[in-house]
Amino acid sequence: MDQEMRQEFAKVNKNFEKLATMIKKSFDDVDKRFEKTAAKEDLKGVEKTMATKKDLEKFATKSELREELKRFATKKDLKKHELGKKDFIEDKLADLKGDLVVLMTKEDNKIRQLIATS
């Protein structure tokens, strides 16, 4: 009888191991499906944030960018323009300084006359 119980126990144990293996396989299969689904979702997110081939075709080429940059002013152009500005500013400052000297002279004369008459 003891021998029979051991054999029954061995059969039950073997069946439990088979069941455990089947359950583990099922869980592994579910994990794989979730991983595939997650990978697909990740790819969808990537598509939203990265450029596609169609997008790349719409981008400007190097030669197009160079042509556009030629339209902008260069440093030499800006320096030429600044020199003209500087001359104009110096002339304007000289005129204002002259006007200020004339106004101060008139004020001095008024004050002298005021002092002389007092």
PDB file of C-alpha atoms in Angstrom:
ATOM      1  CA  MET A   1       0.000   0.000   0.000  1.00  0.00           C
ATOM      2  CA  ASP A   2       2.797   2.372   0.767  1.00  0.00           C
ATOM      3  CA  GLN A   3       4.233   1.649  -2.647  1.00  0.00           C
ATOM      4  CA  GLU A   4       0.881   2.412  -4.328  1.00  0.00           C
ATOM      5  CA  MET A   5       0.618   5.752  -2.519  1.00  0.00           C
ATOM      6  CA  ARG A   6       4.073   6.691  -3.643  1.00  0.00           C
ATOM      7  CA  GLN A   7       3.179   5.833  -7.230  1.00  0.00           C
ATOM      8  CA  GLU A   8      -0.062   7.859  -7.000  1.00  0.00           C
ATOM      9  CA  PHE A   9       1.826  10.729  -5.423  1.00  0.00           C
ATOM     10  CA  ALA A  10       4.414  10.541  -8.229  1.00  0.00           C
ATOM     11  CA  LYS A  11       1.595  10.627 -10.837  1.00  0.00           C
ATOM     12  CA  VAL A  12      -0.066  13.601  -9.142  1.00  0.00           C
ATOM     13  CA  ASN A  13       3.279  15.334  -8.817  1.00  0.00           C
ATOM     14  CA  LYS A  14       3.999  14.694 -12.507  1.00  0.00           C
ATOM     15  CA  ASN A  15       0.557  16.049 -13.453  1.00  0.00           C
ATOM     16  CA  PHE A  16       1.152  19.174 -11.328  1.00  0.00           C
ATOM     17  CA  GLU A  17       4.474  19.705 -13.051  1.00  0.00           C
ATOM     18  CA  LYS A  18       2.770  19.363 -16.459  1.00  0.00           C
ATOM     19  CA  LEU A  19       0.085  21.804 -15.341  1.00  0.00           C
ATOM     20  CA  ALA A  20       2.698  24.234 -14.030  1.00  0.00           C
ATOM     21  CA  THR A  21       4.610  23.975 -17.314  1.00  0.00           C
ATOM     22  CA  MET A  22       1.430  24.607 -19.316  1.00  0.00           C
ATOM     23  CA  ILE A  23       0.511  27.617 -17.156  1.00  0.00           C
ATOM     24  CA  LYS A  24       4.036  29.028 -17.465  1.00  0.00           C
ATOM     25  CA  LYS A  25       3.917  28.572 -21.251  1.00  0.00           C
ATOM     26  CA  SER A  26       0.549  30.347 -21.372  1.00  0.00           C
ATOM     27  CA  PHE A  27       1.891  33.262 -19.333  1.00  0.00           C
ATOM     28  CA  ASP A  28       4.990  33.419 -21.531  1.00  0.00           C
ATOM     29  CA  ASP A  29       2.780  33.535 -24.635  1.00  0.00           C
ATOM     30  CA  VAL A  30       0.713  36.338 -23.106  1.00  0.00           C
ATOM     31  CA  ASP A  31       3.916  38.219 -22.248  1.00  0.00           C
ATOM     32  CA  LYS A  32       5.114  37.873 -25.835  1.00  0.00           C
ATOM     33  CA  ARG A  33       1.810  39.215 -27.150  1.00  0.00           C
ATOM     34  CA  PHE A  34       2.012  42.183 -24.783  1.00  0.00           C
ATOM     35  CA  GLU A  35       5.598  42.854 -25.839  1.00  0.00           C
ATOM     36  CA  LYS A  36       4.599  42.804 -29.520  1.00  0.00           C
ATOM     37  CA  THR A  37       1.683  45.135 -28.821  1.00  0.00           C
ATOM     38  CA  ALA A  38       3.894  47.444 -26.776  1.00  0.00           C
ATOM     39  CA  ALA A  39       6.478  47.478 -29.557  1.00  0.00           C
ATOM     40  CA  LYS A  40       3.792  48.431 -32.080  1.00  0.00           C
ATOM     41  CA  GLU A  41       2.569  51.219 -29.798  1.00  0.00           C
ATOM     42  CA  ASP A  42       6.139  52.455 -29.393  1.00  0.00           C
ATOM     43  CA  LEU A  43       6.521  52.560 -33.172  1.00  0.00           C
ATOM     44  CA  LYS A  44       3.330  54.594 -33.466  1.00  0.00           C
ATOM     45  CA  GLY A  45       4.785  57.089 -31.015  1.00  0.00           C
ATOM     46  CA  VAL A  46       8.004  57.237 -33.002  1.00  0.00           C
ATOM     47  CA  GLU A  47       6.123  57.930 -36.221  1.00  0.00           C
ATOM     48  CA  LYS A  48       4.525  60.966 -34.596  1.00  0.00           C
ATOM     49  CA  THR A  49       7.839  62.467 -33.505  1.00  0.00           C
ATOM     50  CA  MET A  50      10.172  61.548 -36.370  1.00  0.00           C
ATOM     51  CA  ALA A  51      10.248  62.595 -40.012  1.00  0.00           C
ATOM     52  CA  THR A  52       9.098  60.211 -42.695  1.00  0.00           C
ATOM     53  CA  LYS A  53      10.481  59.901 -46.228  1.00  0.00           C
ATOM     54  CA  LYS A  54       7.663  62.143 -47.453  1.00  0.00           C
ATOM     55  CA  ASP A  55       8.642  64.771 -44.892  1.00  0.00           C
ATOM     56  CA  LEU A  56      12.284  64.569 -45.949  1.00  0.00           C
ATOM     57  CA  GLU A  57      11.309  65.223 -49.567  1.00  0.00           C
ATOM     58  CA  LYS A  58       9.652  68.483 -48.477  1.00  0.00           C
ATOM     59  CA  PHE A  59      12.784  69.778 -46.733  1.00  0.00           C
ATOM     60  CA  ALA A  60      15.044  72.254 -48.502  1.00  0.00           C
ATOM     61  CA  THR A  61      18.262  71.012 -50.039  1.00  0.00           C
ATOM     62  CA  LYS A  62      21.712  72.470 -49.401  1.00  0.00           C
ATOM     63  CA  SER A  63      21.747  74.255 -52.745  1.00  0.00           C
ATOM     64  CA  GLU A  64      18.342  75.818 -52.055  1.00  0.00           C
ATOM     65  CA  LEU A  65      19.555  77.022 -48.672  1.00  0.00           C
ATOM     66  CA  ARG A  66      22.700  78.507 -50.223  1.00  0.00           C
ATOM     67  CA  GLU A  67      20.584  80.408 -52.751  1.00  0.00           C
ATOM     68  CA  GLU A  68      18.401  81.773 -49.961  1.00  0.00           C
ATOM     69  CA  LEU A  69      21.444  82.812 -47.929  1.00  0.00           C
ATOM     70  CA  LYS A  70      22.820  84.793 -50.869  1.00  0.00           C
ATOM     71  CA  ARG A  71      19.845  87.130 -50.527  1.00  0.00           C
ATOM     72  CA  PHE A  72      20.895  88.216 -47.038  1.00  0.00           C
ATOM     73  CA  ALA A  73      23.355  91.016 -46.350  1.00  0.00           C
ATOM     74  CA  THR A  74      26.961  90.125 -45.633  1.00  0.00           C
ATOM     75  CA  LYS A  75      29.276  91.636 -43.020  1.00  0.00           C
ATOM     76  CA  LYS A  76      30.850  93.816 -45.727  1.00  0.00           C
ATOM     77  CA  ASP A  77      27.437  95.184 -46.674  1.00  0.00           C
ATOM     78  CA  LEU A  78      26.687  95.988 -43.043  1.00  0.00           C
ATOM     79  CA  LYS A  79      30.041  97.745 -42.537  1.00  0.00           C
ATOM     80  CA  LYS A  80      29.457  99.933 -45.596  1.00  0.00           C
ATOM     81  CA  HIS A  81      26.064 100.862 -44.237  1.00  0.00           C
ATOM     82  CA  GLU A  82      27.492 101.570 -40.763  1.00  0.00           C
ATOM     83  CA  LEU A  83      30.113 103.946 -42.155  1.00  0.00           C
ATOM     84  CA  GLY A  84      27.389 106.013 -43.772  1.00  0.00           C
ATOM     85  CA  LYS A  85      25.487 106.019 -40.492  1.00  0.00           C
ATOM     86  CA  LYS A  86      28.549 107.122 -38.529  1.00  0.00           C
ATOM     87  CA  ASP A  87      29.163 110.103 -40.793  1.00  0.00           C
ATOM     88  CA  PHE A  88      25.534 111.144 -40.517  1.00  0.00           C
ATOM     89  CA  ILE A  89      25.575 110.762 -36.731  1.00  0.00           C
ATOM     90  CA  GLU A  90      28.778 112.786 -36.383  1.00  0.00           C
ATOM     91  CA  ASP A  91      27.313 115.585 -38.523  1.00  0.00           C
ATOM     92  CA  LYS A  92      24.113 115.580 -36.509  1.00  0.00           C
ATOM     93  CA  LEU A  93      26.043 115.709 -33.206  1.00  0.00           C
ATOM     94  CA  ALA A  94      28.116 118.630 -34.466  1.00  0.00           C
ATOM     95  CA  ASP A  95      24.930 120.502 -35.445  1.00  0.00           C
ATOM     96  CA  LEU A  96      23.359 119.861 -32.047  1.00  0.00           C
ATOM     97  CA  LYS A  97      26.538 120.946 -30.269  1.00  0.00           C
ATOM     98  CA  GLY A  98      26.546 124.175 -32.281  1.00  0.00           C
ATOM     99  CA  ASP A  99      22.877 124.793 -31.446  1.00  0.00           C
ATOM    100  CA  LEU A 100      23.631 124.197 -27.770  1.00  0.00           C
ATOM    101  CA  VAL A 101      26.527 126.670 -27.825  1.00  0.00           C
ATOM    102  CA  VAL A 102      24.298 129.315 -29.438  1.00  0.00           C
ATOM    103  CA  LEU A 103      21.538 128.763 -26.850  1.00  0.00           C
ATOM    104  CA  MET A 104      24.016 128.938 -23.954  1.00  0.00           C
ATOM    105  CA  THR A 105      25.501 132.159 -25.324  1.00  0.00           C
ATOM    106  CA  LYS A 106      22.040 133.730 -25.572  1.00  0.00           C
ATOM    107  CA  GLU A 107      21.262 132.669 -21.983  1.00  0.00           C
ATOM    108  CA  ASP A 108      24.578 134.095 -20.773  1.00  0.00           C
ATOM    109  CA  ASN A 109      23.807 137.413 -22.469  1.00  0.00           C
ATOM    110  CA  LYS A 110      20.338 137.531 -20.891  1.00  0.00           C
ATOM    111  CA  ILE A 111      21.770 136.816 -17.433  1.00  0.00           C
ATOM    112  CA  ARG A 112      24.479 139.511 -17.874  1.00  0.00           C
ATOM    113  CA  GLN A 113      21.872 142.070 -18.889  1.00  0.00           C
ATOM    114  CA  LEU A 114      19.689 141.085 -15.952  1.00  0.00           C
ATOM    115  CA  ILE A 115      22.611 141.492 -13.547  1.00  0.00           C
ATOM    116  CA  ALA A 116      23.636 144.796 -15.116  1.00  0.00           C
ATOM    117  CA  THR A 117      20.156 146.290 -14.769  1.00  0.00           C
ATOM    118  CA  SER A 118      19.701 145.183 -11.183  1.00  0.00           C
TER     119      SER A 118
END
